[in-house]
Amino acid sequence: MDLNKTGLFSNFKSDLSASVVVFLVAVPLCLGIALASGAPLFAGVISGIIGGIIVGMISGSSVGVSGPAAGLAVIVLGAIQDLESFPIFLAAVVISGIIQIILGLSKAGIIGYYFPSSVIKGMLSAIGIIIFLKQIPHAVGYDADPEGDLEFFQPDGENTFSELYKMLDYIQEGALIIFVISMIILILWESPFMKRIKIFKVIQGPLIVVITGIIANILFKGSSLYIDETHMVSLPVAGSLNEFINQFTFFDPSALLRKDVLLLGGTIAVVGSLETLLCVEATDKLDPQKRITPTNRELIAQGAGNIFSGMIGGLPITQVIVRSSANIQSGGKTKISAIFHGLLLLISAIFIPNILNLIPLSSLAAILIVVGYKLAKPSLFRKMYFAGKSEFIPFMVTLLGIIFTDLLIGILMGLAVGIFQVLYNNFKKPYALQTVEENGITKLKLELSENLTFLNKASIIETLSHLPDESDIVIDASRSHFIHPDILEILQDFRKNAEYRKIKLEIIGMDKEHENPVQKLKNVTKDF
């Protein structure tokens, strides 16, 4: 078989091109998440490398990209402070990986499919808006909040919105000029004219943006427009191979059985797995080919990645939507793009950290703002609005919840609203009441729904009590799969009450095989 024409390498050009964009997005995010987590900066780079290479190779996701988890930054920061030892914390990361592999083998990946589509879309839009808002300060040269921070309340004491006001006192003209030039380039790259030129399909706009930013800042040198190193990428620089190796921190094996470490490992595993499964669901929706990622295999891949990451000094890893969406938007087709982005991180960390440290953060802000906008396009809001309240309300609750709290809380808020809607609709429509003609006799037919729970008691009682006396009533349970014992009791009581009200009652559909509560109703009808 010719791998250049089929399989993973059939889209090598587009994957290679996309991997460069993902790499450029990943560098500041890896460093920023490490900073926000209170970990060594190189820990973020390690987890980015492993997320790309190790997880990328094992994962069944074609376009998903893994790396350090922004959603775990608060947990990691608190854990490192409480344990007072980074090697002991790394032992917890190793344990989390072992637990994730167990979860994958136990087929726990199916949990991800229980989140409504409206909640997933709300999550994507929320992350897009957060990226957009968080990058505006970086665009003007105010870099107090670390890259990759998605929390509403920031480490610098501000929140997402107050930061936009505070940045006005710290606008750096050089950064702003580079940002504006970068945005012009990216907008031009998206135009139909540019897309028709073959070379621009291979050379990505973000790469031109980064090169332009570096050159512009070199030209600014010696003037007030010059951007110093505090507003640039800050990849750790090793003077020799030994110094590079010394940047790795190895976990403490003696801490693996400590109770607090085991508890922390379980927490990281559960939270990280949920974030990964949500991201997998979201990434599959963004994938133009609509491929379905095997979720159990993904948990195993994440587990393997976390074991490796914890062993050599990296942060917890999850699949991440920012890099995954950047990969899809840049034309990534297979997992080669994710793997190659990891290789680029490794090569750059060893050989060219000094060159990467010339990249202005305002250039990268432009790239991320475009990524954020594409995740939260106005057309999506219109689509969700016209889909009706049942879609729009969970969508907006999830979106606002994530923006004003954090990822998991926002997701749980949206899920809670979705569940409430299901229960409410079930409460409102536990049956259908209609008039039917049978052999010239007019009857009222009460057709029960598939599932009736105790939440339907009030509605059922209200309806039965208002049925007219001296009428013919048919209760049809042929579609019912589950009827709560409370509902069975109500039907039994109504059967007795019908005699006094001179109601001719017929209960049908009880001869089919149902779950136990329905079978009980069958037995009840036999008693009369």
Short mmCIF file of C-alpha atoms in Angstrom, two decimals:
data_model
loop_
_atom_site.label_atom_id
_atom_site.label_comp_id
_atom_site.label_asym_id
_atom_site.label_seq_id
_atom_site.Cartn_x
_atom_site.Cartn_y
_atom_site.Cartn_z
CA MET A 1 0.00 0.00 0.00
CA ASP A 2 1.30 3.45 -0.89
CA LEU A 3 1.02 5.53 2.29
CA ASN A 4 1.54 8.71 0.29
CA LYS A 5 -1.80 8.14 -1.44
CA THR A 6 -3.83 6.49 1.28
CA GLY A 7 -4.16 6.50 5.06
CA LEU A 8 -2.54 8.98 7.39
CA PHE A 9 -0.20 10.50 4.80
CA SER A 10 -2.83 11.13 2.13
CA ASN A 11 -3.25 14.70 3.42
CA PHE A 12 0.35 15.28 4.47
CA LYS A 13 0.64 18.77 2.94
CA SER A 14 -2.47 20.13 4.64
CA ASP A 15 -1.62 18.38 7.92
CA LEU A 16 1.93 19.75 7.90
CA SER A 17 0.66 23.25 7.20
CA ALA A 18 -1.96 22.99 9.97
CA SER A 19 0.58 21.63 12.45
CA VAL A 20 2.64 24.82 12.14
CA VAL A 21 -0.39 26.94 13.09
CA VAL A 22 -1.25 24.63 16.01
CA PHE A 23 2.38 24.82 17.13
CA LEU A 24 2.34 28.63 17.08
CA VAL A 25 -0.89 28.65 19.09
CA ALA A 26 0.39 25.98 21.49
CA VAL A 27 3.68 27.66 22.51
CA PRO A 28 2.23 30.62 24.46
CA LEU A 29 -0.65 28.51 25.80
CA CYS A 30 1.71 25.86 27.19
CA LEU A 31 3.81 28.52 28.91
CA GLY A 32 0.81 30.52 30.12
CA ILE A 33 -0.98 27.51 31.62
CA ALA A 34 2.21 26.47 33.40
CA LEU A 35 2.55 29.98 34.83
CA ALA A 36 -1.11 30.06 35.93
CA SER A 37 -0.65 26.60 37.52
CA GLY A 38 2.33 27.67 39.61
CA ALA A 39 4.52 25.08 37.87
CA PRO A 40 7.87 25.46 36.09
CA LEU A 41 7.38 26.93 32.60
CA PHE A 42 9.06 23.93 31.03
CA ALA A 43 6.35 21.69 32.55
CA GLY A 44 3.88 23.23 30.12
CA VAL A 45 6.19 22.52 27.19
CA ILE A 46 6.63 18.89 28.29
CA SER A 47 2.89 18.31 28.44
CA GLY A 48 2.47 19.96 25.04
CA ILE A 49 5.09 17.66 23.52
CA ILE A 50 3.60 14.51 25.07
CA GLY A 51 0.06 15.61 24.24
CA GLY A 52 1.07 15.95 20.62
CA ILE A 53 3.29 12.91 20.13
CA ILE A 54 2.27 10.24 22.66
CA VAL A 55 -1.44 11.01 22.94
CA GLY A 56 -1.63 11.82 19.22
CA MET A 57 -0.23 8.41 18.29
CA ILE A 58 -2.56 6.43 20.58
CA SER A 59 -5.73 8.51 20.15
CA GLY A 60 -8.38 7.63 17.60
CA SER A 61 -9.23 11.29 17.04
CA SER A 62 -8.33 12.55 13.58
CA VAL A 63 -8.31 16.28 14.37
CA GLY A 64 -8.20 16.54 18.18
CA VAL A 65 -5.07 18.01 19.78
CA SER A 66 -4.04 17.43 23.39
CA GLY A 67 -1.91 19.48 25.75
CA PRO A 68 -1.82 21.06 29.21
CA ALA A 69 -5.31 21.60 30.58
CA ALA A 70 -6.32 25.18 31.31
CA GLY A 71 -9.40 23.91 33.15
CA LEU A 72 -7.18 22.14 35.67
CA ALA A 73 -4.94 25.16 36.39
CA VAL A 74 -6.72 26.09 39.63
CA ILE A 75 -6.60 22.49 40.91
CA VAL A 76 -2.92 22.18 39.97
CA LEU A 77 -2.01 25.51 41.61
CA GLY A 78 -3.72 24.57 44.88
CA ALA A 79 -2.24 21.04 44.83
CA ILE A 80 1.35 22.20 44.34
CA GLN A 81 0.94 24.70 47.18
CA ASP A 82 -0.65 22.12 49.53
CA LEU A 83 1.83 19.33 48.77
CA GLU A 84 4.79 21.75 48.88
CA SER A 85 6.61 19.51 46.42
CA PHE A 86 6.39 19.41 42.64
CA PRO A 87 7.75 15.79 42.40
CA ILE A 88 4.99 14.64 44.79
CA PHE A 89 2.40 16.45 42.67
CA LEU A 90 3.78 14.64 39.61
CA ALA A 91 3.04 11.33 41.36
CA ALA A 92 -0.63 12.39 41.44
CA VAL A 93 -0.49 13.04 37.70
CA VAL A 94 0.85 9.51 37.15
CA ILE A 95 -1.99 8.09 39.26
CA SER A 96 -4.54 10.11 37.28
CA GLY A 97 -3.20 8.51 34.10
CA ILE A 98 -3.56 5.00 35.54
CA ILE A 99 -7.16 5.77 36.56
CA GLN A 100 -7.96 7.12 33.09
CA ILE A 101 -6.69 3.93 31.47
CA ILE A 102 -8.92 1.93 33.84
CA LEU A 103 -11.87 4.18 32.92
CA GLY A 104 -11.17 3.62 29.22
CA LEU A 105 -10.96 -0.15 29.63
CA SER A 106 -14.20 -0.01 31.67
CA LYS A 107 -15.88 1.73 28.71
CA ALA A 108 -16.62 4.89 30.69
CA GLY A 109 -16.13 6.99 27.55
CA ILE A 110 -19.83 6.70 26.76
CA ILE A 111 -20.47 9.41 29.40
CA GLY A 112 -19.51 12.04 26.84
CA TYR A 113 -22.53 11.20 24.68
CA TYR A 114 -25.00 12.18 27.41
CA PHE A 115 -24.34 15.91 27.04
CA PRO A 116 -26.93 17.68 24.83
CA SER A 117 -25.77 19.21 21.57
CA SER A 118 -26.98 22.65 22.71
CA VAL A 119 -24.65 22.44 25.73
CA ILE A 120 -21.67 21.45 23.57
CA LYS A 121 -22.35 24.33 21.17
CA GLY A 122 -22.68 26.68 24.14
CA MET A 123 -19.30 25.48 25.38
CA LEU A 124 -17.66 26.11 22.00
CA SER A 125 -19.14 29.60 21.73
CA ALA A 126 -18.20 30.45 25.31
CA ILE A 127 -14.59 29.41 24.77
CA GLY A 128 -14.53 31.42 21.55
CA ILE A 129 -15.79 34.55 23.34
CA ILE A 130 -13.37 34.04 26.24
CA ILE A 131 -10.42 33.66 23.85
CA PHE A 132 -11.52 36.80 22.02
CA LEU A 133 -11.86 38.87 25.21
CA LYS A 134 -8.74 37.51 26.90
CA GLN A 135 -6.53 38.26 23.90
CA ILE A 136 -7.50 41.94 23.57
CA PRO A 137 -5.15 43.03 26.40
CA HIS A 138 -2.31 41.03 24.84
CA ALA A 139 -3.08 42.69 21.51
CA VAL A 140 -2.29 46.13 22.97
CA GLY A 141 0.74 45.02 24.97
CA TYR A 142 -0.79 44.45 28.42
CA ASP A 143 0.24 40.93 29.47
CA ALA A 144 -0.60 40.77 33.20
CA ASP A 145 -2.90 37.75 32.75
CA PRO A 146 -1.05 34.59 31.60
CA GLU A 147 -1.81 33.17 28.17
CA GLY A 148 -4.19 30.22 28.35
CA ASP A 149 -6.10 31.46 31.41
CA LEU A 150 -9.83 30.85 30.77
CA GLU A 151 -11.11 31.71 34.26
CA PHE A 152 -13.36 34.73 34.82
CA PHE A 153 -11.44 35.75 37.94
CA GLN A 154 -7.79 36.14 36.99
CA PRO A 155 -4.53 35.60 38.92
CA ASP A 156 -3.74 39.33 38.62
CA GLY A 157 -6.79 40.23 40.72
CA GLU A 158 -8.93 41.38 37.80
CA ASN A 159 -11.70 39.64 35.90
CA THR A 160 -12.24 39.18 32.17
CA PHE A 161 -14.09 42.49 31.80
CA SER A 162 -12.24 44.69 34.30
CA GLU A 163 -9.00 43.73 32.54
CA LEU A 164 -10.31 45.41 29.38
CA TYR A 165 -10.69 48.68 31.29
CA LYS A 166 -7.38 48.42 33.11
CA MET A 167 -5.43 47.75 29.89
CA LEU A 168 -6.26 51.26 28.65
CA ASP A 169 -3.56 52.64 30.96
CA TYR A 170 -0.92 50.27 29.57
CA ILE A 171 -1.33 50.39 25.78
CA GLN A 172 1.97 49.77 24.03
CA GLU A 173 2.01 51.42 20.61
CA GLY A 174 4.42 48.96 19.03
CA ALA A 175 2.33 45.97 20.14
CA LEU A 176 -0.84 47.62 18.85
CA ILE A 177 0.73 48.35 15.43
CA ILE A 178 1.93 44.74 15.10
CA PHE A 179 -1.53 43.50 16.10
CA VAL A 180 -3.27 45.66 13.49
CA ILE A 181 -0.86 44.52 10.76
CA SER A 182 -1.36 40.91 11.85
CA MET A 183 -5.15 41.22 11.69
CA ILE A 184 -4.97 42.73 8.19
CA ILE A 185 -2.84 39.79 7.03
CA LEU A 186 -5.20 37.21 8.55
CA ILE A 187 -8.28 38.87 7.06
CA LEU A 188 -6.64 38.98 3.65
CA TRP A 189 -5.70 35.31 3.99
CA GLU A 190 -9.36 34.48 4.51
CA SER A 191 -10.46 36.29 1.34
CA PRO A 192 -11.62 34.23 -1.68
CA PHE A 193 -8.94 35.85 -3.86
CA MET A 194 -6.08 34.62 -1.65
CA LYS A 195 -7.61 31.16 -1.32
CA ARG A 196 -7.55 30.75 -5.11
CA ILE A 197 -3.75 31.10 -5.17
CA LYS A 198 -2.16 27.68 -4.64
CA ILE A 199 0.87 28.80 -2.65
CA PHE A 200 -1.32 30.50 -0.05
CA LYS A 201 -3.12 27.22 0.56
CA VAL A 202 0.18 25.75 1.74
CA ILE A 203 1.65 28.78 3.53
CA GLN A 204 -0.67 29.62 6.39
CA GLY A 205 -1.52 33.20 7.31
CA PRO A 206 -0.51 32.75 10.99
CA LEU A 207 3.04 31.84 9.92
CA ILE A 208 3.28 35.07 7.89
CA VAL A 209 1.85 36.95 10.88
CA VAL A 210 4.55 35.61 13.20
CA ILE A 211 7.39 36.33 10.75
CA THR A 212 6.02 39.83 10.11
CA GLY A 213 5.77 40.49 13.86
CA ILE A 214 9.38 39.45 14.44
CA ILE A 215 10.68 41.59 11.55
CA ALA A 216 8.55 44.59 12.57
CA ASN A 217 9.84 44.51 16.14
CA ILE A 218 13.43 44.25 14.93
CA LEU A 219 12.81 47.39 12.86
CA PHE A 220 11.31 49.08 15.93
CA LYS A 221 14.52 48.53 17.90
CA GLY A 222 15.96 51.78 19.20
CA SER A 223 12.57 53.53 19.12
CA SER A 224 9.69 53.87 21.57
CA LEU A 225 7.78 51.31 19.54
CA TYR A 226 10.16 48.47 20.42
CA ILE A 227 8.56 45.59 22.34
CA ASP A 228 10.79 44.19 25.09
CA GLU A 229 11.04 40.57 26.17
CA THR A 230 8.24 40.92 28.75
CA HIS A 231 5.77 41.15 25.86
CA MET A 232 7.19 38.23 23.89
CA VAL A 233 7.15 34.45 24.06
CA SER A 234 9.33 33.27 26.95
CA LEU A 235 10.37 29.71 26.20
CA PRO A 236 13.02 28.43 28.66
CA VAL A 237 16.48 28.51 27.05
CA ALA A 238 19.10 25.80 27.77
CA GLY A 239 22.74 26.57 27.08
CA SER A 240 23.66 22.92 26.54
CA LEU A 241 22.17 19.46 26.25
CA ASN A 242 22.81 18.84 29.95
CA GLU A 243 20.97 22.04 30.85
CA PHE A 244 18.08 20.96 28.66
CA ILE A 245 17.89 17.56 30.38
CA ASN A 246 18.06 19.23 33.79
CA GLN A 247 14.81 21.06 33.00
CA PHE A 248 12.96 17.75 33.40
CA THR A 249 11.66 16.96 36.91
CA PHE A 250 11.04 13.34 37.83
CA PHE A 251 8.14 12.21 39.99
CA ASP A 252 8.52 10.84 43.52
CA PRO A 253 7.60 7.10 43.38
CA SER A 254 7.44 6.91 47.20
CA ALA A 255 4.39 9.22 47.16
CA LEU A 256 2.25 7.00 44.93
CA LEU A 257 0.42 5.34 47.84
CA ARG A 258 -0.09 8.47 49.95
CA LYS A 259 -3.78 9.05 50.68
CA ASP A 260 -3.73 12.75 49.70
CA VAL A 261 -1.86 11.97 46.48
CA LEU A 262 -4.33 9.20 45.57
CA LEU A 263 -7.26 11.56 46.19
CA LEU A 264 -5.67 14.28 44.09
CA GLY A 265 -4.93 11.78 41.31
CA GLY A 266 -8.57 10.70 41.31
CA THR A 267 -9.73 14.32 41.15
CA ILE A 268 -7.45 15.12 38.21
CA ALA A 269 -8.57 11.92 36.43
CA VAL A 270 -12.29 12.66 36.81
CA VAL A 271 -12.12 16.35 35.92
CA GLY A 272 -9.61 15.78 33.11
CA SER A 273 -11.66 12.92 31.65
CA LEU A 274 -14.84 15.03 31.63
CA GLU A 275 -13.03 17.90 29.92
CA THR A 276 -11.56 15.51 27.36
CA LEU A 277 -14.90 13.84 26.59
CA LEU A 278 -16.59 17.23 26.20
CA CYS A 279 -13.82 18.41 23.91
CA VAL A 280 -14.03 15.19 21.86
CA GLU A 281 -17.76 15.73 21.37
CA ALA A 282 -17.18 19.37 20.39
CA THR A 283 -14.28 18.55 18.07
CA ASP A 284 -16.30 15.88 16.29
CA LYS A 285 -19.00 18.50 15.63
CA LEU A 286 -16.40 20.89 14.17
CA ASP A 287 -14.82 18.19 12.00
CA PRO A 288 -15.93 18.83 8.38
CA GLN A 289 -15.93 15.07 7.76
CA LYS A 290 -18.05 14.43 10.91
CA ARG A 291 -15.91 11.50 12.02
CA ILE A 292 -16.67 9.96 15.42
CA THR A 293 -13.81 9.62 17.89
CA PRO A 294 -13.74 6.37 19.93
CA THR A 295 -14.09 7.83 23.43
CA ASN A 296 -12.83 4.82 25.37
CA ARG A 297 -9.66 4.77 23.29
CA GLU A 298 -9.33 8.51 23.91
CA LEU A 299 -9.41 7.99 27.68
CA ILE A 300 -6.70 5.34 27.34
CA ALA A 301 -4.61 7.72 25.20
CA GLN A 302 -5.02 10.54 27.73
CA GLY A 303 -4.13 8.14 30.53
CA ALA A 304 -0.93 7.07 28.78
CA GLY A 305 -0.08 10.71 28.15
CA ASN A 306 -0.59 11.64 31.79
CA ILE A 307 1.57 8.75 32.99
CA PHE A 308 4.43 9.89 30.74
CA SER A 309 3.85 13.55 31.57
CA GLY A 310 3.84 12.94 35.32
CA MET A 311 6.95 10.79 35.18
CA ILE A 312 9.14 13.45 33.54
CA GLY A 313 7.76 16.72 34.92
CA GLY A 314 4.75 17.69 32.82
CA LEU A 315 1.32 19.04 33.70
CA PRO A 316 -1.96 17.08 33.45
CA ILE A 317 -3.08 16.62 29.84
CA THR A 318 -6.51 16.74 28.24
CA GLN A 319 -7.76 17.17 24.71
CA VAL A 320 -8.12 20.95 24.31
CA ILE A 321 -10.60 22.82 22.14
CA VAL A 322 -8.43 25.86 21.35
CA ARG A 323 -5.71 23.83 19.64
CA SER A 324 -8.20 21.36 18.15
CA SER A 325 -10.29 24.14 16.58
CA ALA A 326 -7.14 25.88 15.31
CA ASN A 327 -6.13 22.57 13.73
CA ILE A 328 -9.51 22.16 11.99
CA GLN A 329 -9.66 25.81 10.87
CA SER A 330 -6.15 25.50 9.40
CA GLY A 331 -7.06 22.47 7.29
CA GLY A 332 -5.81 19.60 9.46
CA LYS A 333 -7.24 16.30 8.22
CA THR A 334 -5.56 13.52 10.21
CA LYS A 335 -3.71 12.95 13.47
CA ILE A 336 -0.41 13.66 11.67
CA SER A 337 -0.97 17.38 12.33
CA ALA A 338 -1.29 16.80 16.09
CA ILE A 339 1.77 14.53 16.19
CA PHE A 340 3.87 16.88 14.08
CA HIS A 341 2.93 19.89 16.25
CA GLY A 342 4.35 17.93 19.19
CA LEU A 343 7.54 17.24 17.25
CA LEU A 344 7.83 20.95 16.41
CA LEU A 345 7.51 21.80 20.11
CA LEU A 346 10.28 19.32 20.94
CA ILE A 347 12.62 20.51 18.16
CA SER A 348 12.07 24.18 18.96
CA ALA A 349 12.60 23.64 22.71
CA ILE A 350 15.97 22.00 21.97
CA PHE A 351 17.32 23.97 19.03
CA ILE A 352 15.57 27.32 18.49
CA PRO A 353 14.10 28.68 21.74
CA ASN A 354 15.88 32.00 21.15
CA ILE A 355 14.11 32.48 17.80
CA LEU A 356 10.69 31.68 19.28
CA ASN A 357 11.35 34.17 22.05
CA LEU A 358 11.39 36.93 19.41
CA ILE A 359 7.65 36.41 18.69
CA PRO A 360 5.51 39.29 20.01
CA LEU A 361 2.49 38.17 22.03
CA SER A 362 0.42 40.73 20.10
CA SER A 363 1.04 38.72 16.89
CA LEU A 364 -0.21 35.56 18.58
CA ALA A 365 -3.18 37.51 20.01
CA ALA A 366 -4.33 38.23 16.45
CA ILE A 367 -4.17 34.52 15.57
CA LEU A 368 -6.14 33.52 18.66
CA ILE A 369 -8.74 36.26 18.20
CA VAL A 370 -9.51 34.84 14.74
CA VAL A 371 -9.76 31.34 16.25
CA GLY A 372 -12.12 32.68 18.93
CA TYR A 373 -14.31 34.51 16.43
CA LYS A 374 -14.71 31.38 14.30
CA LEU A 375 -15.87 29.45 17.36
CA ALA A 376 -18.50 32.06 18.25
CA LYS A 377 -19.76 33.35 14.92
CA PRO A 378 -23.00 35.44 15.08
CA SER A 379 -24.59 33.00 12.62
CA LEU A 380 -24.44 30.26 15.29
CA PHE A 381 -26.39 32.44 17.73
CA ARG A 382 -29.06 33.07 15.10
CA LYS A 383 -29.26 29.36 14.32
CA MET A 384 -29.65 28.42 17.99
CA TYR A 385 -32.26 31.14 18.54
CA PHE A 386 -34.44 29.98 15.67
CA ALA A 387 -34.06 26.35 16.82
CA GLY A 388 -36.43 27.20 19.68
CA LYS A 389 -36.31 27.67 23.44
CA SER A 390 -35.42 24.04 24.13
CA GLU A 391 -32.11 24.58 22.28
CA PHE A 392 -31.46 28.27 22.90
CA ILE A 393 -31.91 28.35 26.69
CA PRO A 394 -29.39 25.55 27.54
CA PHE A 395 -27.05 27.05 24.92
CA MET A 396 -27.12 30.49 26.56
CA VAL A 397 -27.00 29.17 30.14
CA THR A 398 -23.90 27.12 29.27
CA LEU A 399 -22.30 30.05 27.46
CA LEU A 400 -22.88 32.56 30.25
CA GLY A 401 -22.01 30.02 32.94
CA ILE A 402 -18.61 29.29 31.39
CA ILE A 403 -17.83 32.96 30.77
CA PHE A 404 -18.64 34.04 34.34
CA THR A 405 -17.40 30.95 36.23
CA ASP A 406 -15.36 28.19 34.61
CA LEU A 407 -15.70 25.39 32.08
CA LEU A 408 -17.06 22.59 34.27
CA ILE A 409 -19.48 24.75 36.27
CA GLY A 410 -20.87 26.25 33.06
CA ILE A 411 -21.28 22.80 31.50
CA LEU A 412 -23.07 21.49 34.59
CA MET A 413 -25.37 24.53 34.59
CA GLY A 414 -26.32 23.92 30.96
CA LEU A 415 -26.79 20.20 31.61
CA ALA A 416 -29.01 20.94 34.61
CA VAL A 417 -31.22 23.20 32.47
CA GLY A 418 -31.39 20.52 29.77
CA ILE A 419 -32.43 17.87 32.30
CA PHE A 420 -35.02 20.23 33.80
CA GLN A 421 -36.50 20.77 30.34
CA VAL A 422 -36.78 17.03 29.77
CA LEU A 423 -38.49 16.57 33.14
CA TYR A 424 -40.77 19.55 32.55
CA ASN A 425 -41.80 18.37 29.11
CA ASN A 426 -42.40 14.92 30.49
CA PHE A 427 -44.47 16.46 33.28
CA LYS A 428 -46.50 18.48 30.79
CA LYS A 429 -47.16 15.66 28.34
CA PRO A 430 -47.41 12.32 30.13
CA TYR A 431 -50.34 11.37 27.90
CA ALA A 432 -52.50 12.39 24.94
CA LEU A 433 -56.26 12.84 25.45
CA GLN A 434 -58.46 12.59 22.39
CA THR A 435 -62.01 11.72 21.31
CA VAL A 436 -62.44 8.57 19.21
CA GLU A 437 -65.35 6.75 17.56
CA GLU A 438 -65.66 2.99 18.04
CA ASN A 439 -68.70 1.16 16.68
CA GLY A 440 -70.72 4.35 16.70
CA ILE A 441 -69.84 5.05 20.34
CA THR A 442 -67.91 8.19 21.26
CA LYS A 443 -65.10 7.49 23.69
CA LEU A 444 -62.37 9.49 25.40
CA LYS A 445 -58.99 7.87 24.84
CA LEU A 446 -56.13 8.56 27.27
CA GLU A 447 -52.93 7.38 25.56
CA LEU A 448 -50.06 7.16 28.06
CA SER A 449 -46.53 8.13 27.08
CA GLU A 450 -43.54 5.80 27.05
CA ASN A 451 -42.36 6.77 30.53
CA LEU A 452 -44.43 7.98 33.44
CA THR A 453 -42.73 8.92 36.70
CA PHE A 454 -43.92 10.24 40.05
CA LEU A 455 -43.48 13.75 38.60
CA ASN A 456 -46.56 13.07 36.48
CA LYS A 457 -48.81 12.35 39.48
CA ALA A 458 -50.37 15.81 39.72
CA SER A 459 -51.14 16.01 36.01
CA ILE A 460 -52.64 12.48 35.86
CA ILE A 461 -54.80 13.02 38.97
CA GLU A 462 -56.02 16.39 37.64
CA THR A 463 -56.99 14.89 34.29
CA LEU A 464 -58.72 11.80 35.70
CA SER A 465 -60.71 13.87 38.19
CA HIS A 466 -62.08 16.09 35.40
CA LEU A 467 -63.17 13.32 33.08
CA PRO A 468 -66.95 13.51 32.61
CA ASP A 469 -69.18 11.15 34.57
CA GLU A 470 -71.17 8.47 32.72
CA SER A 471 -68.67 8.44 29.85
CA ASP A 472 -66.69 5.77 28.03
CA ILE A 473 -62.98 6.01 28.85
CA VAL A 474 -60.11 4.06 27.29
CA ILE A 475 -56.68 4.15 28.94
CA ASP A 476 -54.11 2.95 26.41
CA ALA A 477 -50.78 1.84 27.91
CA SER A 478 -49.58 -0.06 24.84
CA ARG A 479 -46.74 2.45 24.21
CA SER A 480 -45.57 2.56 27.82
CA HIS A 481 -42.25 1.06 28.78
CA PHE A 482 -42.07 2.31 32.34
CA ILE A 483 -44.84 3.34 34.73
CA HIS A 484 -43.94 4.37 38.26
CA PRO A 485 -45.74 2.50 41.08
CA ASP A 486 -47.35 5.79 42.19
CA ILE A 487 -49.02 6.09 38.78
CA LEU A 488 -50.15 2.45 39.00
CA GLU A 489 -51.76 3.20 42.34
CA ILE A 490 -53.57 6.22 40.87
CA LEU A 491 -54.94 4.05 38.03
CA GLN A 492 -56.06 1.43 40.50
CA ASP A 493 -57.88 4.04 42.59
CA PHE A 494 -59.47 5.50 39.46
CA ARG A 495 -60.78 2.06 38.48
CA LYS A 496 -62.68 1.91 41.74
CA ASN A 497 -63.79 5.56 41.48
CA ALA A 498 -65.08 4.96 37.93
CA GLU A 499 -67.70 2.53 39.23
CA TYR A 500 -69.26 5.22 41.44
CA ARG A 501 -69.13 7.78 38.61
CA LYS A 502 -70.76 5.33 36.14
CA ILE A 503 -67.73 5.52 33.87
CA LYS A 504 -67.17 2.58 31.53
CA LEU A 505 -63.40 2.07 31.81
CA GLU A 506 -61.20 -0.03 29.55
CA ILE A 507 -57.44 -0.43 30.03
CA ILE A 508 -55.67 -1.77 26.96
CA GLY A 509 -52.14 -2.60 25.96
CA MET A 510 -51.38 -4.57 29.07
CA ASP A 511 -50.89 -7.85 27.25
CA LYS A 512 -47.48 -6.81 25.86
CA GLU A 513 -44.28 -7.37 27.75
CA HIS A 514 -43.34 -4.29 29.77
CA GLU A 515 -40.97 -3.54 32.60
CA ASN A 516 -42.02 -4.67 36.06
CA PRO A 517 -44.20 -1.65 37.00
CA VAL A 518 -46.31 -2.10 33.86
CA GLN A 519 -46.59 -5.80 34.53
CA LYS A 520 -47.92 -4.84 37.95
CA LEU A 521 -50.64 -2.83 36.24
CA LYS A 522 -51.52 -5.91 34.23
CA ASN A 523 -51.92 -7.80 37.47
CA VAL A 524 -54.00 -4.98 38.90
CA THR A 525 -56.45 -5.14 36.00
CA LYS A 526 -56.84 -8.85 36.51
CA ASP A 527 -58.09 -8.20 40.05
CA PHE A 528 -61.16 -6.42 38.78
#
